[in-house]
Coordinates of C-alpha atoms and ligand atoms in Angstrom, one line a residue:
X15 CA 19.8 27.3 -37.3
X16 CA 16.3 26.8 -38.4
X17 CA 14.9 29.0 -41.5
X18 CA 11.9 30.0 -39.1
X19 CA 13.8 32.8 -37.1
X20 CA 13.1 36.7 -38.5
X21 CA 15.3 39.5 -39.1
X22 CA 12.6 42.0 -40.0
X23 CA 10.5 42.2 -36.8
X24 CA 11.2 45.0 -34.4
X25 CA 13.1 42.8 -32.2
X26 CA 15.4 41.5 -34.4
X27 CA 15.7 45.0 -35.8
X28 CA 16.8 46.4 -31.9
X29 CA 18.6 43.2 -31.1
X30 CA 20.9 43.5 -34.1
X31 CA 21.5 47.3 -34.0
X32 CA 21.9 47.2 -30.4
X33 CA 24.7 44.5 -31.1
X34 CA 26.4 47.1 -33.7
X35 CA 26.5 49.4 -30.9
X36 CA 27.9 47.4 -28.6
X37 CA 30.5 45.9 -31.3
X38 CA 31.9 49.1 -32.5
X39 CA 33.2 49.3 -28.6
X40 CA 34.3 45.8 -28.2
X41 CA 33.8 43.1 -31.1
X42 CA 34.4 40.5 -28.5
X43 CA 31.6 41.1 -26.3
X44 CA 29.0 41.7 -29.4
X45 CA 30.9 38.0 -30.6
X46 CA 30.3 36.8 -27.1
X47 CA 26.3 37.4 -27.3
X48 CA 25.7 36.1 -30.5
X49 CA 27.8 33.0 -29.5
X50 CA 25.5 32.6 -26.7
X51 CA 22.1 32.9 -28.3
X52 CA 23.7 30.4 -30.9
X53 CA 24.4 28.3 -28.2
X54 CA 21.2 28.5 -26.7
X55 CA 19.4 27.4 -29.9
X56 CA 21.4 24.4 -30.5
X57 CA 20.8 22.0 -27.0
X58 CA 17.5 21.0 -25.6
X59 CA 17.7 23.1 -22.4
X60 CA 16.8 21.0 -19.4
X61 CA 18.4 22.4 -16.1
X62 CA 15.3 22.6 -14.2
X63 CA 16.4 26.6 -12.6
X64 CA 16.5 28.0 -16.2
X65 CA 14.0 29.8 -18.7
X66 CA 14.1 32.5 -21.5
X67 CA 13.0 35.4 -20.5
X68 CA 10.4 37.0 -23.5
X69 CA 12.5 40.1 -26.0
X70 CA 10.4 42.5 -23.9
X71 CA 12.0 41.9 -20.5
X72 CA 15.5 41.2 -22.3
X73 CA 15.4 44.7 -23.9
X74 CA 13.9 46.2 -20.6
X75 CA 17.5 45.8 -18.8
X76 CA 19.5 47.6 -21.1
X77 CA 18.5 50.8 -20.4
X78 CA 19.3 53.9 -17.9
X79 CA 17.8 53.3 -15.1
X80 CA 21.1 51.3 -14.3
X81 CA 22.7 54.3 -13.9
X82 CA 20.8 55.7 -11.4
X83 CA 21.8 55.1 -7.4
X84 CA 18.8 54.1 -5.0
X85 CA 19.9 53.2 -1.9
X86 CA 16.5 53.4 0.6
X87 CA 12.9 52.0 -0.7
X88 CA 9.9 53.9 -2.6
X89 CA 9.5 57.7 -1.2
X90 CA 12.5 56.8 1.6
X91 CA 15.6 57.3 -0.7
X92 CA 19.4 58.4 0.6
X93 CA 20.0 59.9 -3.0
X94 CA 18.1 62.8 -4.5
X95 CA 16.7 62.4 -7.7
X96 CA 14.9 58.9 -7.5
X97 CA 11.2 59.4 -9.0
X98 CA 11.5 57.3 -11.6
X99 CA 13.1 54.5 -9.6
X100 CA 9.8 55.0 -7.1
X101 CA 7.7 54.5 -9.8
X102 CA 9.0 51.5 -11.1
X103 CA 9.9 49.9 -7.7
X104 CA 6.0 50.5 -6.8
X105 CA 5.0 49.4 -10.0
X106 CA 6.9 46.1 -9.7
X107 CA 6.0 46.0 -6.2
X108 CA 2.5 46.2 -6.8
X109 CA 2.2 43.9 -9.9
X110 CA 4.5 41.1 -7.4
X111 CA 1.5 41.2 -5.1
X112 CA -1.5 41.2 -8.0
X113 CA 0.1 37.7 -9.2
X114 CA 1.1 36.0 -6.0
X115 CA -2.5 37.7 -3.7
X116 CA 0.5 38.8 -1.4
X117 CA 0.0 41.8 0.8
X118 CA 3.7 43.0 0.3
X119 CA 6.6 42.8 -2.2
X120 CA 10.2 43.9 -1.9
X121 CA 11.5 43.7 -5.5
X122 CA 15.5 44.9 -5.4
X123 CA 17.2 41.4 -4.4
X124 CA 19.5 41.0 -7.0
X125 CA 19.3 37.2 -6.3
X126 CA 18.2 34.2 -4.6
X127 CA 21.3 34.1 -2.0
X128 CA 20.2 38.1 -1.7
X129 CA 16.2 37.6 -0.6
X130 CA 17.1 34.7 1.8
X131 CA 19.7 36.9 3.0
X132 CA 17.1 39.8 3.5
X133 CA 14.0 37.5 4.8
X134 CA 17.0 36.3 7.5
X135 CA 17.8 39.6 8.6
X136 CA 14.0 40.3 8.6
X137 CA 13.3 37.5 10.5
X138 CA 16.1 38.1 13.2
X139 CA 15.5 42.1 13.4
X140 CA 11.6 41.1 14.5
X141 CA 12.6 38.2 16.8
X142 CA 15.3 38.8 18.4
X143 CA 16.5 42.7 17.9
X144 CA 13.2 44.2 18.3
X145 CA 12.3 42.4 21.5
X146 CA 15.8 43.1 22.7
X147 CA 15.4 47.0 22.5
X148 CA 12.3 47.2 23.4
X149 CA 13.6 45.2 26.8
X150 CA 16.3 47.8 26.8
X151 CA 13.8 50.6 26.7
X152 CA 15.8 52.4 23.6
X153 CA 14.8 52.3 20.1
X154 CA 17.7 52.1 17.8
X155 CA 21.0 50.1 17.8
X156 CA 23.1 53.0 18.4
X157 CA 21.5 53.8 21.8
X158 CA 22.8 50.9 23.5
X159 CA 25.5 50.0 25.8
X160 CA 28.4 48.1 24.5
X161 CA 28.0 45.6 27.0
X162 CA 24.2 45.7 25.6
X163 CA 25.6 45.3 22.1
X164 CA 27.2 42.6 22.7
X165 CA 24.7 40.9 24.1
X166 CA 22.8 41.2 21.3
X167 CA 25.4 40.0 19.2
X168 CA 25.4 36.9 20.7
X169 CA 21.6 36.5 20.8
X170 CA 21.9 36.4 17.2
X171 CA 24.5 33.9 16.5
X172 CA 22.2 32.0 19.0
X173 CA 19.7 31.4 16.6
X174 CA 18.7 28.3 14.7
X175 CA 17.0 26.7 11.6
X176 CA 16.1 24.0 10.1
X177 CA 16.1 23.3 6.6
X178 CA 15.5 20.5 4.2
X179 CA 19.1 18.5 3.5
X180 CA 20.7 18.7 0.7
X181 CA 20.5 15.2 -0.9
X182 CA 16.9 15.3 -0.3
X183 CA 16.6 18.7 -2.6
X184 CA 16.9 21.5 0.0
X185 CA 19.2 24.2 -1.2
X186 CA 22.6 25.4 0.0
X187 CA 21.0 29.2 1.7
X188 CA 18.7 27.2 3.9
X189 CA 21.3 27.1 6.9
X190 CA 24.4 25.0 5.5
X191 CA 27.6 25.7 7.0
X192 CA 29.4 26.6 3.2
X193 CA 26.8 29.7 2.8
X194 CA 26.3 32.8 5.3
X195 CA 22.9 31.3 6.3
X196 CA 25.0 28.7 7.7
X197 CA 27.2 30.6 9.6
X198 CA 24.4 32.9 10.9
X199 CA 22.6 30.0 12.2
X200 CA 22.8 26.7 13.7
X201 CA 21.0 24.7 11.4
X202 CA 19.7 20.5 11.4
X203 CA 18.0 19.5 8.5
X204 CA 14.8 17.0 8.5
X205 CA 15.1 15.1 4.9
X206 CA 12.5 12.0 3.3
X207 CA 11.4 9.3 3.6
X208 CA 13.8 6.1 2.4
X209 CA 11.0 4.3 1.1
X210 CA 9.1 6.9 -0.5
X211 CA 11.7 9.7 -0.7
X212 CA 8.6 12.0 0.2
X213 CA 9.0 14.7 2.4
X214 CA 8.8 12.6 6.0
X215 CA 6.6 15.7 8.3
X216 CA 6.2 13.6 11.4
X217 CA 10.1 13.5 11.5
X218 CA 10.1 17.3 10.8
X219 CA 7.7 17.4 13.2
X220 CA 9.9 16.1 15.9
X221 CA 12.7 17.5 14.9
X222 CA 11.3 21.0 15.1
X223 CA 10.0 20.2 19.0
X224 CA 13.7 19.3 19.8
X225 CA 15.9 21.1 18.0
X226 CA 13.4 24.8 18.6
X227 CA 14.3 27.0 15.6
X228 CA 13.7 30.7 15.5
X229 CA 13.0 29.6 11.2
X230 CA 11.2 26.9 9.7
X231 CA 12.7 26.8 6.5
X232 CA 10.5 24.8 3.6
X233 CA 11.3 24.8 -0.1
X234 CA 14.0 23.2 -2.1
X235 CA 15.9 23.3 -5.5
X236 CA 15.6 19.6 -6.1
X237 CA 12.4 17.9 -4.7
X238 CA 10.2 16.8 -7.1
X239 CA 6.6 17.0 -5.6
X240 CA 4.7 19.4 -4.4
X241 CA 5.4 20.6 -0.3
X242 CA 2.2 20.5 2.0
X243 CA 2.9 24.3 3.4
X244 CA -0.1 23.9 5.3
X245 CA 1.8 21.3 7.6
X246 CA 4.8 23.2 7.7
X247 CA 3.0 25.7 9.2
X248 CA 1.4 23.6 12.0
X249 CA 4.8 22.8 12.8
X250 CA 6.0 26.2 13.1
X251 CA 2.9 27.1 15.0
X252 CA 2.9 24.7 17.2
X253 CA 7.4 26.0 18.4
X254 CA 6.0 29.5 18.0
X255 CA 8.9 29.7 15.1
X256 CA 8.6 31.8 11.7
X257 CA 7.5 29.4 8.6
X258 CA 10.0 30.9 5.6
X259 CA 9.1 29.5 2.3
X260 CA 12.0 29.3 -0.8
X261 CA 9.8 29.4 -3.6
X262 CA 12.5 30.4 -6.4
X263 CA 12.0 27.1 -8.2
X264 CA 8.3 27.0 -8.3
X265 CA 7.0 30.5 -8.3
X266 CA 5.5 30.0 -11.8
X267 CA 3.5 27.4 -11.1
X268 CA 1.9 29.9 -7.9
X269 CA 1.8 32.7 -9.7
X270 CA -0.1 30.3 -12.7
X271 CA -2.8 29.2 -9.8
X272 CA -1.4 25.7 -10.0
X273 CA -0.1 25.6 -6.0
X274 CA -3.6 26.6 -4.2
X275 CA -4.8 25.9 -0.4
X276 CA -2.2 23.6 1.5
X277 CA 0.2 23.8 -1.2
X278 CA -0.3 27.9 -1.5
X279 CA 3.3 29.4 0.3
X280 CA 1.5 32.8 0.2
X281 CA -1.8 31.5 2.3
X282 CA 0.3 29.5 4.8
X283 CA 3.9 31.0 5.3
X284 CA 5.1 34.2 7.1
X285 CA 7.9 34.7 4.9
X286 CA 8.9 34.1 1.2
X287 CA 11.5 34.5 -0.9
X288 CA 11.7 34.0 -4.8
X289 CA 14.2 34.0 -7.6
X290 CA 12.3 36.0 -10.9
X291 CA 14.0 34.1 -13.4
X292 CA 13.1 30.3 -13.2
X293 CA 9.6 29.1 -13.8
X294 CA 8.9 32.7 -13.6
X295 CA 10.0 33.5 -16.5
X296 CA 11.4 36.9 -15.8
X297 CA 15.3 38.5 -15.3
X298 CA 17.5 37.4 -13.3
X299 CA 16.8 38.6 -9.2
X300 CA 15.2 37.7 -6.1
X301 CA 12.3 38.9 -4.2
X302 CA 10.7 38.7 -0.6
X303 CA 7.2 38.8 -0.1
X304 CA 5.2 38.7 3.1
X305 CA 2.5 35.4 3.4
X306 CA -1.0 36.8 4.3
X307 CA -0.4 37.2 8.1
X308 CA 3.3 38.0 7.6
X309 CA 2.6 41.9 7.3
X310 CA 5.1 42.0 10.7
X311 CA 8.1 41.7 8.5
X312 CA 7.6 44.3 6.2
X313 CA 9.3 47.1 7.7
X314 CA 12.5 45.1 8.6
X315 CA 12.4 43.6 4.7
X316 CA 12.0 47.0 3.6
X317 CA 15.4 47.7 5.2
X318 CA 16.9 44.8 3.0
X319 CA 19.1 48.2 0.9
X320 CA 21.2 49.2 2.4
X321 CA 21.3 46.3 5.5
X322 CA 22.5 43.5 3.3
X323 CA 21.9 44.6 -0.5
X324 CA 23.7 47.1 -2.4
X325 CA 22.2 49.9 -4.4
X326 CA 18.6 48.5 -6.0
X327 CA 19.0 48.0 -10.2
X328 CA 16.6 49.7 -11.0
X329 CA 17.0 48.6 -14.8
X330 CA 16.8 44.9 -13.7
X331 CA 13.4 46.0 -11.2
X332 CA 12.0 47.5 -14.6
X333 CA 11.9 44.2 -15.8
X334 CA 10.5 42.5 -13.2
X335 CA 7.4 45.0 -13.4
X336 CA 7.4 43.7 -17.2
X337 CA 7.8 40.0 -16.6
X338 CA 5.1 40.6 -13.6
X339 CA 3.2 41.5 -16.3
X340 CA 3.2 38.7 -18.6
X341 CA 2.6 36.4 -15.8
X342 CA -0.8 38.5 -15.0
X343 CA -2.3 37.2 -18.9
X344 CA -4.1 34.3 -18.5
X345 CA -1.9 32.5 -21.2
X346 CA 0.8 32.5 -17.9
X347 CA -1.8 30.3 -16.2
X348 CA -1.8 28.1 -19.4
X349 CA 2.0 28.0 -19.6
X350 CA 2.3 26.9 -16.2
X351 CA -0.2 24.0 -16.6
X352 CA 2.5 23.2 -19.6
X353 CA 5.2 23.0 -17.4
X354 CA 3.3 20.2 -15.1
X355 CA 2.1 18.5 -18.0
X356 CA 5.5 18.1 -19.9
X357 CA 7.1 17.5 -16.2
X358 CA 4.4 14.8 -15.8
X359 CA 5.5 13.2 -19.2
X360 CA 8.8 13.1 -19.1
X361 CA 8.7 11.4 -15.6
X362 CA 6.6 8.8 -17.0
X363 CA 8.5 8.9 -20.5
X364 CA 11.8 8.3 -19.0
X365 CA 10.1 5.4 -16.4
X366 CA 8.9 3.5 -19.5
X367 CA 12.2 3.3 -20.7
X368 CA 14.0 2.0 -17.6
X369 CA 15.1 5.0 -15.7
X370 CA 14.4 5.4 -12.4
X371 CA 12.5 8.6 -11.1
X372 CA 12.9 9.5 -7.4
X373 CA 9.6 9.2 -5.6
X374 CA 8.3 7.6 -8.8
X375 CA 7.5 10.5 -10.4
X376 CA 7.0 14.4 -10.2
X377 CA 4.3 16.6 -9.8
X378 CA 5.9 19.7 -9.9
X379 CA 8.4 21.1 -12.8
X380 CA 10.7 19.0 -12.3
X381 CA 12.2 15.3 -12.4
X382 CA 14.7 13.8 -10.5
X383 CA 16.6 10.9 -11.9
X384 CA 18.9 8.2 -10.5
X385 CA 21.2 7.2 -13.1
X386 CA 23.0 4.5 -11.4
X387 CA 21.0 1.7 -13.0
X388 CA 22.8 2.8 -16.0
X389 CA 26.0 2.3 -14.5
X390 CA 26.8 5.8 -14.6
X391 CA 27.4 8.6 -12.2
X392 CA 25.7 11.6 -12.6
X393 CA 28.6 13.5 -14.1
X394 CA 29.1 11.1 -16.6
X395 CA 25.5 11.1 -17.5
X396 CA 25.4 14.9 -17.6
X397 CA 28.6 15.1 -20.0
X398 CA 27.2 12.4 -22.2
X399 CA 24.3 14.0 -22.5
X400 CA 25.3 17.8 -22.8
X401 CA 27.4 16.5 -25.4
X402 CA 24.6 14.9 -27.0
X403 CA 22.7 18.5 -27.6
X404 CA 20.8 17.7 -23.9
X405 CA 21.6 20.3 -21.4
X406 CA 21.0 19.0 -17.6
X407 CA 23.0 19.1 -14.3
X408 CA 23.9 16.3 -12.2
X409 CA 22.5 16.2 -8.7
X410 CA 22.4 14.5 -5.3
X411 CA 19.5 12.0 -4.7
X412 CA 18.6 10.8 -1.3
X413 CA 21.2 9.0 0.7
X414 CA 23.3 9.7 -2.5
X415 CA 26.4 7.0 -2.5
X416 CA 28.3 8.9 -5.0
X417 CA 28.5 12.2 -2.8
X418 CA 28.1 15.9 -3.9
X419 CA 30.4 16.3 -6.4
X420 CA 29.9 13.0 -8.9
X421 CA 26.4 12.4 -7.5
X422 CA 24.3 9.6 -8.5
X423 CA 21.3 11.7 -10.5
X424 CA 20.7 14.0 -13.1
X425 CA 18.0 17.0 -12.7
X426 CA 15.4 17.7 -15.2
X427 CA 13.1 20.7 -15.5
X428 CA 10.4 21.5 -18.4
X429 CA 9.8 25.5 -17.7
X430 CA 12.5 26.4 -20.7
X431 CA 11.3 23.7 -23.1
X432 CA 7.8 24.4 -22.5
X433 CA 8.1 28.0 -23.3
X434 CA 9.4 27.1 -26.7
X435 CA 6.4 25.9 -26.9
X436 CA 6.9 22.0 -26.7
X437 CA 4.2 19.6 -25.6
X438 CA 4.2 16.2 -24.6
X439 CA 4.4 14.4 -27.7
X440 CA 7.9 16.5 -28.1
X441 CA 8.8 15.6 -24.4
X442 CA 8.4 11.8 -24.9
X443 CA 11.0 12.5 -28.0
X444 CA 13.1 14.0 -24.9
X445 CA 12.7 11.4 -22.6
X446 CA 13.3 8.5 -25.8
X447 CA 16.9 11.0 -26.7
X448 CA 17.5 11.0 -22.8
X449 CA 17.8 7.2 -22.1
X450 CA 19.5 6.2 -25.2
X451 CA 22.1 8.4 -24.3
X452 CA 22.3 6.9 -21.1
X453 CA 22.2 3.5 -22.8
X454 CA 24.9 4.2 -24.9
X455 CA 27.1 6.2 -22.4
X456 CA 29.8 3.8 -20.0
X457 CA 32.3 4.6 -17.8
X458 CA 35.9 5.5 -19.1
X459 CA 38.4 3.1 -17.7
X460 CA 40.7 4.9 -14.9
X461 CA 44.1 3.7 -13.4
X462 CA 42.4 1.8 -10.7
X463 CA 39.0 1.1 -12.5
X464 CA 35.9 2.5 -14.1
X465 CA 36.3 6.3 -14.1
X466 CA 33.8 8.2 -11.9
X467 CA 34.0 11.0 -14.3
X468 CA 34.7 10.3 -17.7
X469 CA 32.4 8.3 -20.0
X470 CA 32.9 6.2 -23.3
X471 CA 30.0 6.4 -25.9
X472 CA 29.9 5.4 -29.4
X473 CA 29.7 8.7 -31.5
X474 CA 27.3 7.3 -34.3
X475 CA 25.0 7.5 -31.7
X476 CA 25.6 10.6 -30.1
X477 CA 25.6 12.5 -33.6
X478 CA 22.0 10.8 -34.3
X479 CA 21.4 12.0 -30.9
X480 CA 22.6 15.4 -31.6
X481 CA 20.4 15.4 -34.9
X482 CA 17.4 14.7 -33.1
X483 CA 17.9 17.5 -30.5
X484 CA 18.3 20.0 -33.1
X485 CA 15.2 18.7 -34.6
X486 CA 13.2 19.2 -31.9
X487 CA 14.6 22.9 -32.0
X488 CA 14.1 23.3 -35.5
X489 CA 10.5 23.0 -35.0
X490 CA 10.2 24.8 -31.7
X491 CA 12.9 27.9 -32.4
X492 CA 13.6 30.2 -29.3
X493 CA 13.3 33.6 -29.7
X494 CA 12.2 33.5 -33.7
X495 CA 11.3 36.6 -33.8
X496 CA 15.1 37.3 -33.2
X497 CA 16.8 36.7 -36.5
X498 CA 21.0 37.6 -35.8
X499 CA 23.0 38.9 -39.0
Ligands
DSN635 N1 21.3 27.6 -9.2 C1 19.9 27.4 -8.8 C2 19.4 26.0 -9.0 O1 19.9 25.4 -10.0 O2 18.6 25.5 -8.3 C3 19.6 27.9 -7.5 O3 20.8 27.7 -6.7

């Protein structure tokens, strides 16, 4: 690994004694680490969901504060003992809503899956349970009939969604039937255009005034352009339903100022829900916030521990405060316009050179390609290239003839590479290592034709591709101030 990674800062100083700890206990799990930052160093990291998080949020998590129990929220606890859990949840809280102008911020989701579960509940305890008592004259579950409870039960499997589908980028918690949400609700999803492969709003628009959905569900995990959230929220307006916005991909590039007006989730929708670890740069978790007039919800997200989240981590809320932090400087804002930038050139990088882009380009963090005019699959394009020092994950694209599984496109995101600090001369490199992989690569031969899954490619190639990749990492180190011995 390159000669420009230190073992005399204070990081490497606590990352390596730290590891001596951890080794005199069990070697294998100090050998595990290191194997892992190794591996991190030595592949171009593209999978558009990942990041790495700075030393100072790393180091925050190992600490504590994990051992502490916190079932309730800030002041409300049902353990004793929780005052410096309140002050960190508050802290992180507070920071959450400095970066995103949010009124509210619930910090203890411990994912993704975990602050759509909460923003559900949140959404179904305001709609449909709090009317329901209120009919009923009583004020808490408990006080009603069991005939009463039932009927409530019912109400709530009732309920519906709509989400964007899956091959146009919408993400498997927005109501599809292999996750909770999709058993919770009944869910359509409204997808793009064919032409375009731009989000189609007139046909969300009318499938919103048939279908009548408590949620309005907007955000995805593999659309590459920006969503009008403005629109969204006419739409939910317009069926009196509750505009939920999934902004775990691109919370970075809000909290950076990039997504303003239409595009802001925070201005238009009642509900959001974030992962902290993508584009934002910070541990992994989830969090909910409440849009501008979305204060309703706070009370019933506020009950997200112990409704439908275990005890908070308090260790892993610590470094959310911390990442909040970093993404308050103004160099965040500057990273963020990075991100868009090297997204913006690898798009056009990877165009030049004869791969097709859906929807022709990006203007968010990420690109979505369709490898099929390579005649490949998507698996065989993401093993080629992960064996070529490219990390990526295959994906559906729209309409996708290949299916879920061997898919027909690869996605790319730029928020890891970007903070190692690469820019767009580096990215063209990317997109020029990208497509001769994908030149090179062909499908294996199978019993009854060309594999789906395996791929041939000569390995002179694929070593000068590997060379390349670690030159690009040579020059742009991750974590150099983290020398391993
Ligand atoms: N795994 C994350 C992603 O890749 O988008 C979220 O599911």
């Amino acid at each position: 690994m390159s000669g420009l990674t230190h073992r005399n800062t204070p990081e490497a100083r606590a990352f390596n004694e730290a590891l001596g700890v951890i080794g005199a206990v069990e070697p294998r799990v100090a050998d595990a680490i290191r194997s892992e930052i190794n591996d991190q160093r030595s592949y171009l990291k593209l999978i558009a969901s990942e990041n790495y998080a700075s030393p100072a949020v790393l180091m925050t998590m190992g600490n504590w504060f994990s051992d502490k129990y916190a079932e309730g929220n800030v002041g409300m606890r049902f353990y004793a003992g929780c005052q410096n859990v309140d002050t960190i949840e508050a802290l992180a809280s507070e920071l959450a809503c400095e970066i995103f102008d949010a009124p509210y911020a619930y910090v203890q989701p411990h994912s993704g899956i975990d602050a759509n579960l909460v923003a559900f509940w949140a959404m179904l305890a305001a709609k449909v349970e709090a009317p329901f008592l209120d009919d009923q004259g009583v004020k808490h579950v408990n006080d009603l009939s069991e005939v009463d409870w039932e009927t409530l039960r019912h109400r709530f499997g009732d309920q519906r969604m709509i989400g964007m589908s899956l091959d146009a980028g919408g993400h498997l918690t927005h109501g599809f039937r292999p996750n909770i949400s999709g058993k919770l609700f009944e869910q359509r999803s409204y997808g793009v255009d064919a032409e375009t492969e731009m989000l189609d709003y007139d046909r969300v628009r009318s499938l919103a005034h048939e279908f009548r959905p408590l949620v309005v569900c907007a955000g995805y995990s593999a659309y590459p352009r920006k969503v009008n959230f403005a629109r969204m929220r006419e739409i939910a307006d317009e069926i009196d339903a509750t505009l939920m916005v999934d902004m775990a991909h691109f919370a970075g590039l809000v909290a950076g100022g990039l997504f303003t007006d239409e595009y802001d989730p925070i201005k238009n929708a009642h509900v959001i829900t974030t992962t902290t670890h993508k584009s934002l740069r910070g541990p992994r978790g989830g969090m909910v916030l409440c849009g501008v007039d979305g204060e309703e919800f706070a009370p019933y997200i506020d009950k997200g521990c112990p409704m439908v989240l275990g005890g908070p981590m308090a260790h892993v809320m610590a470094a959310k405060a911390v990442a909040f932090a970093e993404a308050k400087l103004p160099s965040f804002a500057d990273y963020s316009q990075r991100i868009l930038d090297n997204a913006s050139a690898l798009a056009e990088g990877l165009m030049r050179r004869g791969l097709r882009c859906v929807s022709n380009g990006t203007d968010n963090h990420l690109v979505l390609c369709d490898v099929t005019s390579f005649g490949l699959t998507g698996r065989q394009a993401e093993s080629a290239l992960n064996d070529s020092g490219v990390i990526v994950n295959r994906n559906s694209i729209p309409s996708d003839p290949n299916g879920a599984w061997y898919t027909s496109g690869i996605r790319l995101g730029t928020p890891a590479l970007t903070t190692l600090g690469m820019g767009t001369s580096e990215i063209d490199e990317v997109a020029d290592i990208i497509t001769s992989v994908l030149d090179a690569a062909e499908p294996a031969k199978a019993k009854n034709g060309p594999s789906r899954a395996k791929y041939l490619m000569d390995t002179g190639v694929q070593e000068k591709c590997r060379e390349r990749a670690a030159e690009l990492l040579d020059h742009h180190p991750l974590y150099p101030q983290v020398g391993l011995i």
